[in-house]
Coordinates of C-alpha atoms in Angstrom, one line a residue:
X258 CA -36.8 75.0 6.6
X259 CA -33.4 76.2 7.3
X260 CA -31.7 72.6 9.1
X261 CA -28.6 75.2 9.8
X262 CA -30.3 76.6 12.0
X263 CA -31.6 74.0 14.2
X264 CA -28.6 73.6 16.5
X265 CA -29.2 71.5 19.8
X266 CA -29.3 73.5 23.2
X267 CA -26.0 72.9 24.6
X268 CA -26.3 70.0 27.0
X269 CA -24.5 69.7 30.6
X270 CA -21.9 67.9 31.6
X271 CA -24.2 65.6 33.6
X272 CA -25.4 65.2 30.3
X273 CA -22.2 63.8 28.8
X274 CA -21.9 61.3 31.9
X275 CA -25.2 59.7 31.0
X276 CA -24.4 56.1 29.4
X277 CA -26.6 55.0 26.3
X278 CA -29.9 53.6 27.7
X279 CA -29.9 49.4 27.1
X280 CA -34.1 49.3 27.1
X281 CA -34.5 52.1 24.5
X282 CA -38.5 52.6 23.6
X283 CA -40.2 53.8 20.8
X284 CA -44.0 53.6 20.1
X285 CA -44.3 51.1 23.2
X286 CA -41.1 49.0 21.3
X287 CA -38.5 48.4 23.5
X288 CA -34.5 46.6 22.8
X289 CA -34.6 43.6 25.2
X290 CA -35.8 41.3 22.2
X291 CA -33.0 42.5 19.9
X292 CA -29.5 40.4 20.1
X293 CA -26.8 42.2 22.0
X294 CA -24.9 43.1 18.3
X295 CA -23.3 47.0 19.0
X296 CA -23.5 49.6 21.5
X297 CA -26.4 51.6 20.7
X298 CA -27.7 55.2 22.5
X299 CA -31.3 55.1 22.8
X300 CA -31.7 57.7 19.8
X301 CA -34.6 55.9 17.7
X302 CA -34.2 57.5 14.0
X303 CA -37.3 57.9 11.7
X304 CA -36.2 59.5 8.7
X305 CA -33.4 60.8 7.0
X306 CA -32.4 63.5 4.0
X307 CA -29.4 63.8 2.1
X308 CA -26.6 64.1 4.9
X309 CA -29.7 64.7 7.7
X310 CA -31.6 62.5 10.6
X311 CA -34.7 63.2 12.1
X312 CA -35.5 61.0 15.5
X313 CA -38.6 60.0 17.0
X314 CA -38.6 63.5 18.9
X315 CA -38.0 65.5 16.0
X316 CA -34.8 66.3 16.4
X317 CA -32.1 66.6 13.6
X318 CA -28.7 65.4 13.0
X319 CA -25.8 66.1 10.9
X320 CA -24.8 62.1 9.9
X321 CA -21.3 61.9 9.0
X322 CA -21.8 58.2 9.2
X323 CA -23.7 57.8 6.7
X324 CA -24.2 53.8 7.8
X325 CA -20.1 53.1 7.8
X326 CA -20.3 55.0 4.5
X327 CA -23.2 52.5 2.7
X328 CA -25.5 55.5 2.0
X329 CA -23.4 56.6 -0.2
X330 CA -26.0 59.3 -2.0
X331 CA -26.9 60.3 1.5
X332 CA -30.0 59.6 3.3
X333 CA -33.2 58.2 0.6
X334 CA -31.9 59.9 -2.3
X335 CA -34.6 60.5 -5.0
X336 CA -32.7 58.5 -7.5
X337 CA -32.6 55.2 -5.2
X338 CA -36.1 55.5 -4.3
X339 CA -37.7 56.0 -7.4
X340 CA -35.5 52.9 -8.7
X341 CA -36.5 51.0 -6.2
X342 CA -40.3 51.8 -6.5
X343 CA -40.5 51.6 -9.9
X344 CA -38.9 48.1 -10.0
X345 CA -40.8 47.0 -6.9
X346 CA -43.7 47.1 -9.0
X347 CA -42.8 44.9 -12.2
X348 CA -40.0 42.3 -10.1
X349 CA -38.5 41.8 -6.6
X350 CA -36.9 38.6 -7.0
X351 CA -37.5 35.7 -9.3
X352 CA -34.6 33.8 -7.5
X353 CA -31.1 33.6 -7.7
X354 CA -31.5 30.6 -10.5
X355 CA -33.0 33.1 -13.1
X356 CA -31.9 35.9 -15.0
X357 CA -33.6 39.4 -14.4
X358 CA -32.4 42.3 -16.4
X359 CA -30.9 44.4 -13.3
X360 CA -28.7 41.3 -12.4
X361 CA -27.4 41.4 -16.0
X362 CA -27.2 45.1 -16.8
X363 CA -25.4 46.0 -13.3
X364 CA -23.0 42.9 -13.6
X365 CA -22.2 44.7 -17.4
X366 CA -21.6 48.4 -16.4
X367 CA -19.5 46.9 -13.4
X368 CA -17.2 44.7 -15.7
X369 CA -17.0 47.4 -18.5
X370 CA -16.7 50.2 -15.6
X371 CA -13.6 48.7 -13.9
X372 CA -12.2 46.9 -16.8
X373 CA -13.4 43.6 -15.2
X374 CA -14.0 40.3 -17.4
X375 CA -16.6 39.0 -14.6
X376 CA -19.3 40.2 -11.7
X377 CA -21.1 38.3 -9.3
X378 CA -23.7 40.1 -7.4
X379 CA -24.3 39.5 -3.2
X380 CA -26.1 41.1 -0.4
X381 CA -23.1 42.3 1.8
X382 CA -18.8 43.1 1.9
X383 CA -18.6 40.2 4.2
X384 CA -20.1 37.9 1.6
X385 CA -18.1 39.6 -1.2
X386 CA -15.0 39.1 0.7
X387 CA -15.6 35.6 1.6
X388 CA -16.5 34.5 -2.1
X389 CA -13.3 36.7 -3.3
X390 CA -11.1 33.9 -0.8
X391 CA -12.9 31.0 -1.9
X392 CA -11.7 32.2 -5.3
X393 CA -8.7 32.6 -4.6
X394 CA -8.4 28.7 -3.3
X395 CA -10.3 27.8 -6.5
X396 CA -7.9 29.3 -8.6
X397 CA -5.3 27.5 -6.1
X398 CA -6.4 24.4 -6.8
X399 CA -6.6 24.8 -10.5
X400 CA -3.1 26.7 -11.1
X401 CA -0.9 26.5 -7.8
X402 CA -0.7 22.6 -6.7
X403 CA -3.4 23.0 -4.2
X404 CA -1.7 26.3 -2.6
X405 CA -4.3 28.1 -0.2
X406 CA -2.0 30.6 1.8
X407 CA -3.8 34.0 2.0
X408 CA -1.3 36.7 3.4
X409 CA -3.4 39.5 4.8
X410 CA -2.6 42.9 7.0
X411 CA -2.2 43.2 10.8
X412 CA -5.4 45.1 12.0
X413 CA -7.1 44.4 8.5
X414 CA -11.1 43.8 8.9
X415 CA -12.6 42.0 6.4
X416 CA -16.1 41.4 7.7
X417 CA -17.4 39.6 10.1
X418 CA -18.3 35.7 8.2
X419 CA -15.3 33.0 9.4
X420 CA -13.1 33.4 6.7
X421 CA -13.4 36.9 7.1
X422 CA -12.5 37.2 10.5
X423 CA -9.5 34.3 10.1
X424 CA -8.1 36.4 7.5
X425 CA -8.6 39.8 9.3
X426 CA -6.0 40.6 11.8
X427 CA -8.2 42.0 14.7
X428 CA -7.3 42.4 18.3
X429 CA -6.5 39.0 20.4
X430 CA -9.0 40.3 23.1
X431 CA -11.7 40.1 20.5
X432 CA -13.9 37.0 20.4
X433 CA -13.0 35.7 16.8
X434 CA -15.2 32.3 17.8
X435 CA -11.6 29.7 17.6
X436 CA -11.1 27.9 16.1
X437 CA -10.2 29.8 13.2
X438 CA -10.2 28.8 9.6
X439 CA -6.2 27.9 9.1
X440 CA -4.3 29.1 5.9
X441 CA -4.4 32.9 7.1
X442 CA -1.2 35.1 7.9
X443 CA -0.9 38.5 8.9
X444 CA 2.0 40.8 8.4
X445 CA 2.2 44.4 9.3
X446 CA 0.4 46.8 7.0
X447 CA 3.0 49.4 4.5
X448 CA 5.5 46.8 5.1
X449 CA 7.0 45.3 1.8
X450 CA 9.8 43.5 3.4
X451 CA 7.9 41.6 5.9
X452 CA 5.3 40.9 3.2
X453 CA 8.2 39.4 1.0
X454 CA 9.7 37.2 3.8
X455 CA 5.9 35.8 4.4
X456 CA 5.5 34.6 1.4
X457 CA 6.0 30.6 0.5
X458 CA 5.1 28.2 -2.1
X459 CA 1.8 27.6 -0.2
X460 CA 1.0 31.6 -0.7
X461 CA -2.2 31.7 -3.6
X462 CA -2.7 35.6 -2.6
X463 CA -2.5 38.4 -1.1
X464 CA -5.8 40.4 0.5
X465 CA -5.9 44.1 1.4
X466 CA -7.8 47.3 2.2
X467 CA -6.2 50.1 0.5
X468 CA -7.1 52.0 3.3
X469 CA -7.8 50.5 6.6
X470 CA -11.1 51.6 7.6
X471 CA -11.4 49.6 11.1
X472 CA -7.7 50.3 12.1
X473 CA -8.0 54.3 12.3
X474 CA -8.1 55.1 8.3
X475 CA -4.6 53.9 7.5
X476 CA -3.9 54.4 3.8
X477 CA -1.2 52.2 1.9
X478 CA 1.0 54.2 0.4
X479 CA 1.5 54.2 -3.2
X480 CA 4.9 52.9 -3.0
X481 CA 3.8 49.9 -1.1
X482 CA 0.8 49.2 -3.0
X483 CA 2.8 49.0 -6.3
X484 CA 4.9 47.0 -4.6
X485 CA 2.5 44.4 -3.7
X486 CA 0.9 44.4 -7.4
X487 CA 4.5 44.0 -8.8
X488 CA 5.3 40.9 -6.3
X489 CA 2.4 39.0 -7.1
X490 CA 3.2 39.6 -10.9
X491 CA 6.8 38.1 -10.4
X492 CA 5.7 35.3 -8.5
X493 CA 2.4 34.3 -10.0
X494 CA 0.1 34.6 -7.4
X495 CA -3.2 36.6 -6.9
X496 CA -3.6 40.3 -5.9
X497 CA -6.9 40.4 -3.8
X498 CA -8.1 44.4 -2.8
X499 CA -11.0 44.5 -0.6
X500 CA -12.7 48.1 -1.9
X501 CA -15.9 47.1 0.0
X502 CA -15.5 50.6 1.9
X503 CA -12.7 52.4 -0.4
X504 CA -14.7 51.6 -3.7
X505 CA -17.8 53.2 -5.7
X506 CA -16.3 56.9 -5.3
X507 CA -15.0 57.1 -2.1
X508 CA -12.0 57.8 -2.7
X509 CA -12.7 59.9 -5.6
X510 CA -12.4 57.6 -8.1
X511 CA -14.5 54.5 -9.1
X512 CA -12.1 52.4 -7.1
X513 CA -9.7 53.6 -5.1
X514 CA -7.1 50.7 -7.8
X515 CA -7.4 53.8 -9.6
X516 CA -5.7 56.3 -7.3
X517 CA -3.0 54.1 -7.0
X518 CA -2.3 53.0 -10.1
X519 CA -2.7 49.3 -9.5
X520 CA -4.5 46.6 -10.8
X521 CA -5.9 44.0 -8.3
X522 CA -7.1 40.6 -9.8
X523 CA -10.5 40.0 -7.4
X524 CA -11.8 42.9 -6.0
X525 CA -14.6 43.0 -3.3
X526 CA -17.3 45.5 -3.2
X527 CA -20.1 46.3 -1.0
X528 CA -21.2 49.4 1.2
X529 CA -22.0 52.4 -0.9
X530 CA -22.8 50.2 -4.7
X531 CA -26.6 50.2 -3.1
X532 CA -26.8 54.0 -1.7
X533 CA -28.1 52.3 1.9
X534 CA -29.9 48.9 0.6
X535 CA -27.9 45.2 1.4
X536 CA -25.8 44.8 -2.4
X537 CA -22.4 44.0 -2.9
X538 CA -20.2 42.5 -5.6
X539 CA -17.0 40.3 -6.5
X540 CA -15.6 41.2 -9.3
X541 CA -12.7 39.1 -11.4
X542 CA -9.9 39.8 -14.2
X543 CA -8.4 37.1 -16.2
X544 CA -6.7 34.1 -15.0
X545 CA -9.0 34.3 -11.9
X546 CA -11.9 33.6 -13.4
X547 CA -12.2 30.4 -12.5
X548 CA -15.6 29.5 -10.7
X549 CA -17.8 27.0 -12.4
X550 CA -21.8 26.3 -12.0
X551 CA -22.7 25.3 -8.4
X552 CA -19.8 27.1 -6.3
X553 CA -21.2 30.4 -5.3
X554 CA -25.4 30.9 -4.3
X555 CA -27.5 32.8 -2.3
X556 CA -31.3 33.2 -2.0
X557 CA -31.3 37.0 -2.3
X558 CA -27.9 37.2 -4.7
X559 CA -28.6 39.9 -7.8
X560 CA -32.3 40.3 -7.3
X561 CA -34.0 42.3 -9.0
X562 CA -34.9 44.8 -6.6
X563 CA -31.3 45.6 -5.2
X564 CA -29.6 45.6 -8.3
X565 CA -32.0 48.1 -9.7
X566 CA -30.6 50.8 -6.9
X567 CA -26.7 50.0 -7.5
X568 CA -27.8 50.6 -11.2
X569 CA -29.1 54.2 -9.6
X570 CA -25.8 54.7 -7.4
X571 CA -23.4 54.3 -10.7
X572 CA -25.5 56.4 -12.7
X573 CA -25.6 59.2 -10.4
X574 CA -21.4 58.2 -9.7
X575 CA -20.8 58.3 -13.5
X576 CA -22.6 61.6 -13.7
X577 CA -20.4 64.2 -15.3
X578 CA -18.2 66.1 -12.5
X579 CA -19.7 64.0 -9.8
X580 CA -16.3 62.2 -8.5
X581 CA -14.1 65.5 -9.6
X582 CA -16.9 67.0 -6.6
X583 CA -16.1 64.6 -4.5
X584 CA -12.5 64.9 -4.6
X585 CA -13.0 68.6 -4.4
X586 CA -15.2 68.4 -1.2
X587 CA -12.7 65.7 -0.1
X588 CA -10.3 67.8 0.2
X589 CA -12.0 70.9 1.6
X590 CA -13.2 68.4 4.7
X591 CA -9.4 67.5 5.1
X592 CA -8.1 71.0 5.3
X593 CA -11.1 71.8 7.6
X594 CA -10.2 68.6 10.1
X595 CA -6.4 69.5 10.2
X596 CA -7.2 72.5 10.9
X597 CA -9.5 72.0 13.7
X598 CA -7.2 69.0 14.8
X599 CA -4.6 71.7 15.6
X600 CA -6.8 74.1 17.3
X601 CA -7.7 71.3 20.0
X602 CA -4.0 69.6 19.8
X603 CA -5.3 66.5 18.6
X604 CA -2.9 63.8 15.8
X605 CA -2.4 63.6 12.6
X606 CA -5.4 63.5 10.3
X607 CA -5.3 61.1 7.3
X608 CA -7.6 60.0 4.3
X609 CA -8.8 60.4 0.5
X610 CA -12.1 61.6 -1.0
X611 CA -14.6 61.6 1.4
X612 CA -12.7 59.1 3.9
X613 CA -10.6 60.2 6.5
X614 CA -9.7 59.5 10.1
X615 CA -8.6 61.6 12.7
X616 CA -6.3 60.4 15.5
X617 CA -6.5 61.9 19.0
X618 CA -4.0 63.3 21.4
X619 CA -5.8 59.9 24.0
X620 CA -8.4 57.6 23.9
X621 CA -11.3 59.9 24.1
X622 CA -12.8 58.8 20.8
X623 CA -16.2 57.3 22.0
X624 CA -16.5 61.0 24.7
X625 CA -16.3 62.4 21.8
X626 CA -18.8 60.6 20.0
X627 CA -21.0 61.4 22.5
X628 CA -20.6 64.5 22.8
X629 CA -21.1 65.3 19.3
X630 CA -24.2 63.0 19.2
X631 CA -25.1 65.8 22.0
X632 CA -24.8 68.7 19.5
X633 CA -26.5 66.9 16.8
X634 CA -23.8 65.1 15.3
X635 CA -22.9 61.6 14.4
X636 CA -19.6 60.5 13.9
X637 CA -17.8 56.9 14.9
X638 CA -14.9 55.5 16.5
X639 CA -12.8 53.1 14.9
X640 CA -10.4 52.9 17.3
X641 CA -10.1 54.0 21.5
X642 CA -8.2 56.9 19.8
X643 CA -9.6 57.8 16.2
X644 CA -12.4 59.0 14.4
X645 CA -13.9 58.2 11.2
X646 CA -15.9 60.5 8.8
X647 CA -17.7 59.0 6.1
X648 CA -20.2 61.5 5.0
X649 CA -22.7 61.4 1.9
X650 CA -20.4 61.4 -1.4
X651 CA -23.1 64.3 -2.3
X652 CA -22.2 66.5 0.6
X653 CA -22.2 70.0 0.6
X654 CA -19.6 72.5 1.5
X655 CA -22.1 74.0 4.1
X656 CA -22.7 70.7 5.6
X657 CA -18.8 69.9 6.3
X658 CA -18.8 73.8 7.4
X659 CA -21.9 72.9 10.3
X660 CA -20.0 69.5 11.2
X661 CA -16.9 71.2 11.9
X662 CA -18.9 73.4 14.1
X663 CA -20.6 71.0 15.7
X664 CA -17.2 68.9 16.2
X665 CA -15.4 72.0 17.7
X666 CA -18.2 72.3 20.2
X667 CA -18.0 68.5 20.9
X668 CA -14.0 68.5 21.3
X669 CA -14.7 71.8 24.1
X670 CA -17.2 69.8 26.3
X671 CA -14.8 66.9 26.1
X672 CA -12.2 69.1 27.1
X673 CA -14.0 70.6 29.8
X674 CA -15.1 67.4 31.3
X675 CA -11.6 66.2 31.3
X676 CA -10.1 69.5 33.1
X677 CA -12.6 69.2 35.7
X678 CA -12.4 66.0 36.1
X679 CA -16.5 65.7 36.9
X680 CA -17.8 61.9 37.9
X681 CA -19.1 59.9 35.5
X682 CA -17.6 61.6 32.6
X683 CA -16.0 58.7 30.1
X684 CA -13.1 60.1 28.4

């Protein structure tokens, strides 16, 4: 079957108007029981290949998603599922107060990987972030006279636990459930200056995205970046990067420490180090080792089953030319976005690897998302004004080729609707 081929018929502009159904129904299944969580359209999906989606009609989509970037060997690659079968039938989970051999091997070729002296193995970034702070305060305690002052970015997102969102700098209008968790400071992001006046004797670290996913794919620059590594040095406190997006090759490299030339001393990791299943990881360097017996748990923590598909992911990662591809294709999807960003006089497009974000000329990001999802496309909005593409690391050069396509198309109907102005068209 050629999927290239199976292009959506070009829907109307009432078609565009239409909001996401809220009772969407599959099988005689319908939403109303599900937690409002995130805006859904009533799409149902049923199965997935590589950078493909089939839905409960049989129609395909291009997913440049890819889950916020957790599949990161596409949709049920062959090397997740067979680890996952094979392993689900010798051990699932003998509980977080055992050993099991995936727990120990993955926690080894992550410390011997990233030049780590310690792993510890959870179900989500979230979690990973919120044990890399609780590190942080250990170490605090043990090293800085009870300091527990996290400096963090404007805009950062760290997940979505209360630590998290305290140290994340999202929008006031967002609900962030106050009281927050105090000890948290923001200051704005490629800013060394403000960073260096924030900082006091109750600062233990500082926590950052090396790109900011959630705030429209904002890279630090390497200037900044070195600058950060280089203050903690001098002053002796901790160096926090969350990768849980930016890491596992998607930036091109392991971690994107690596394209920058820095050296963090906790590093969270989630997203893509399972290929699509819930896995994630703290990982520690020297003086930050510091948790003991008893501080950090969790029922479903390195089990045997999820540890045996991040065991898949890096061996496919550490596969000879794998990352040199991704930083290959990474760059042919950035010439091809600029480019089509200038065709439809839209911003500035930013990113590494298979990241980037593209900024729009106005806040037409979620028209556009429906639109594409329209033409068989899925893309997301991180911001009012910017898109996000986070495709499989194992795309091809034919599938960025059909999403630009697809995109163009996308950015015309949106264009269309606008000019004429039709009612009921978000844009």
């Amino acid at each position: 079957m050629n999927l290239f081929n199976l292009r959506r018929t070009p829907p109307s502009l009432e078609d565009l108007a239409v909001e996401p159904c809220l009772a969407a129904a599959d099988d005689g299944c319908a939403s109303e029981c599900l937690m409002p969580s995130v805006p859904r359209p009533q799409t149902v999906f049923v199965r997935g290949q590589g950078s493909w989606l089939w839905d409960s009609n049989d129609r395909t989509y291009l997913d440049f998603t890819q889950a916020g970037a957790a599949n990161s060997l596409g949709h049920s690659p062959s090397v997740v599922v067979n680890a996952l079968a094979a392993q689900a039938q010798s051990l699932i989970n003998p509980g977080s107060g055992f050993y099991n051999r995936g727990m120990l091997k993955l926690a080894d070729r992550l410390c011997r990987s990233t030049g780590s002296d310690q792993a510890y193995l959870l179900s989500s970034g979230s979690e990973a972030c919120e044990a890399a702070i609780k590190l942080a305060r250990k170490w605090g305690q043990l090293h800085r006279g009870g300091a527990a002052g996290i400096i963090t970015a404007s805009r950062s997102c760290h997940g979505r636990g209360f630590a998290a969102l305290s140290a994340a700098g999202l929008d006031a209008s967002g609900n962030r459930f106050e009281p927050q968790l105090p000890g948290f400071s923001q200051v704005p992001f490629n800013d060394l200056p403000a960073l260096h006046a924030a900082v006091d004797a109750q600062t233990v670290a500082i926590m950052l995205e090396p790109i900011q996913g959630e705030a429209g794919v904002i890279p630090a620059t390497e200037h900044y970046l070195k600058g950060v590594e280089r203050l903690c040095r001098e002053l002796g406190i901790l160096l926090i990067l969350d990768e849980v997006q930016t890491g596992i090759g998607r930036c091109g490299t392991l971690l994107a420490e690596q394209l920058y030339g820095v050296r963090a001393d906790i590093i969270a990791l989630g997203k893509g180090l399972g290929g699509g299943v819930p896995l994630a990881a703290l990982l520690a360097r020297g003086k930050a080792c510091c948790f003991e017996p008893g501080e950090l748990d969790g029922t479903h923590h390195g089990n045997a089953l999820m540890t045996s598909a991040g065991l898949a992911v890096l061996d496919s990662l550490q596969e000879h030319g794998f990352l040199q591809q991704v930083r290959t294709h990474g760059q042919y999807l950035g010439q091809g976005l600029t480019r089509l960003a200038s065709r439809y006089a839209q911003g500035e497009v930013r990113g590494h690897g298979l990241l980037w974000g593209m900024s729009l000329a106005d806040a037409s990001a979620e028209a556009v998302v429906k639109a594409a999802l329209l033409e068989g496309l899925l893309l997301s909005a991180t911001q009012p004004d910017c898109l996000r593409f986070t495709p499989a690391l194992s795309v091809s050069k034919g599938n960025i080729d059909e999403m630009l396509l697809r995109l163009a198309r996308a950015f015309s109907r949106v264009r269309t609707a606008q000019l004429q102005c039709r009612k009921g068209v978000v844009v």
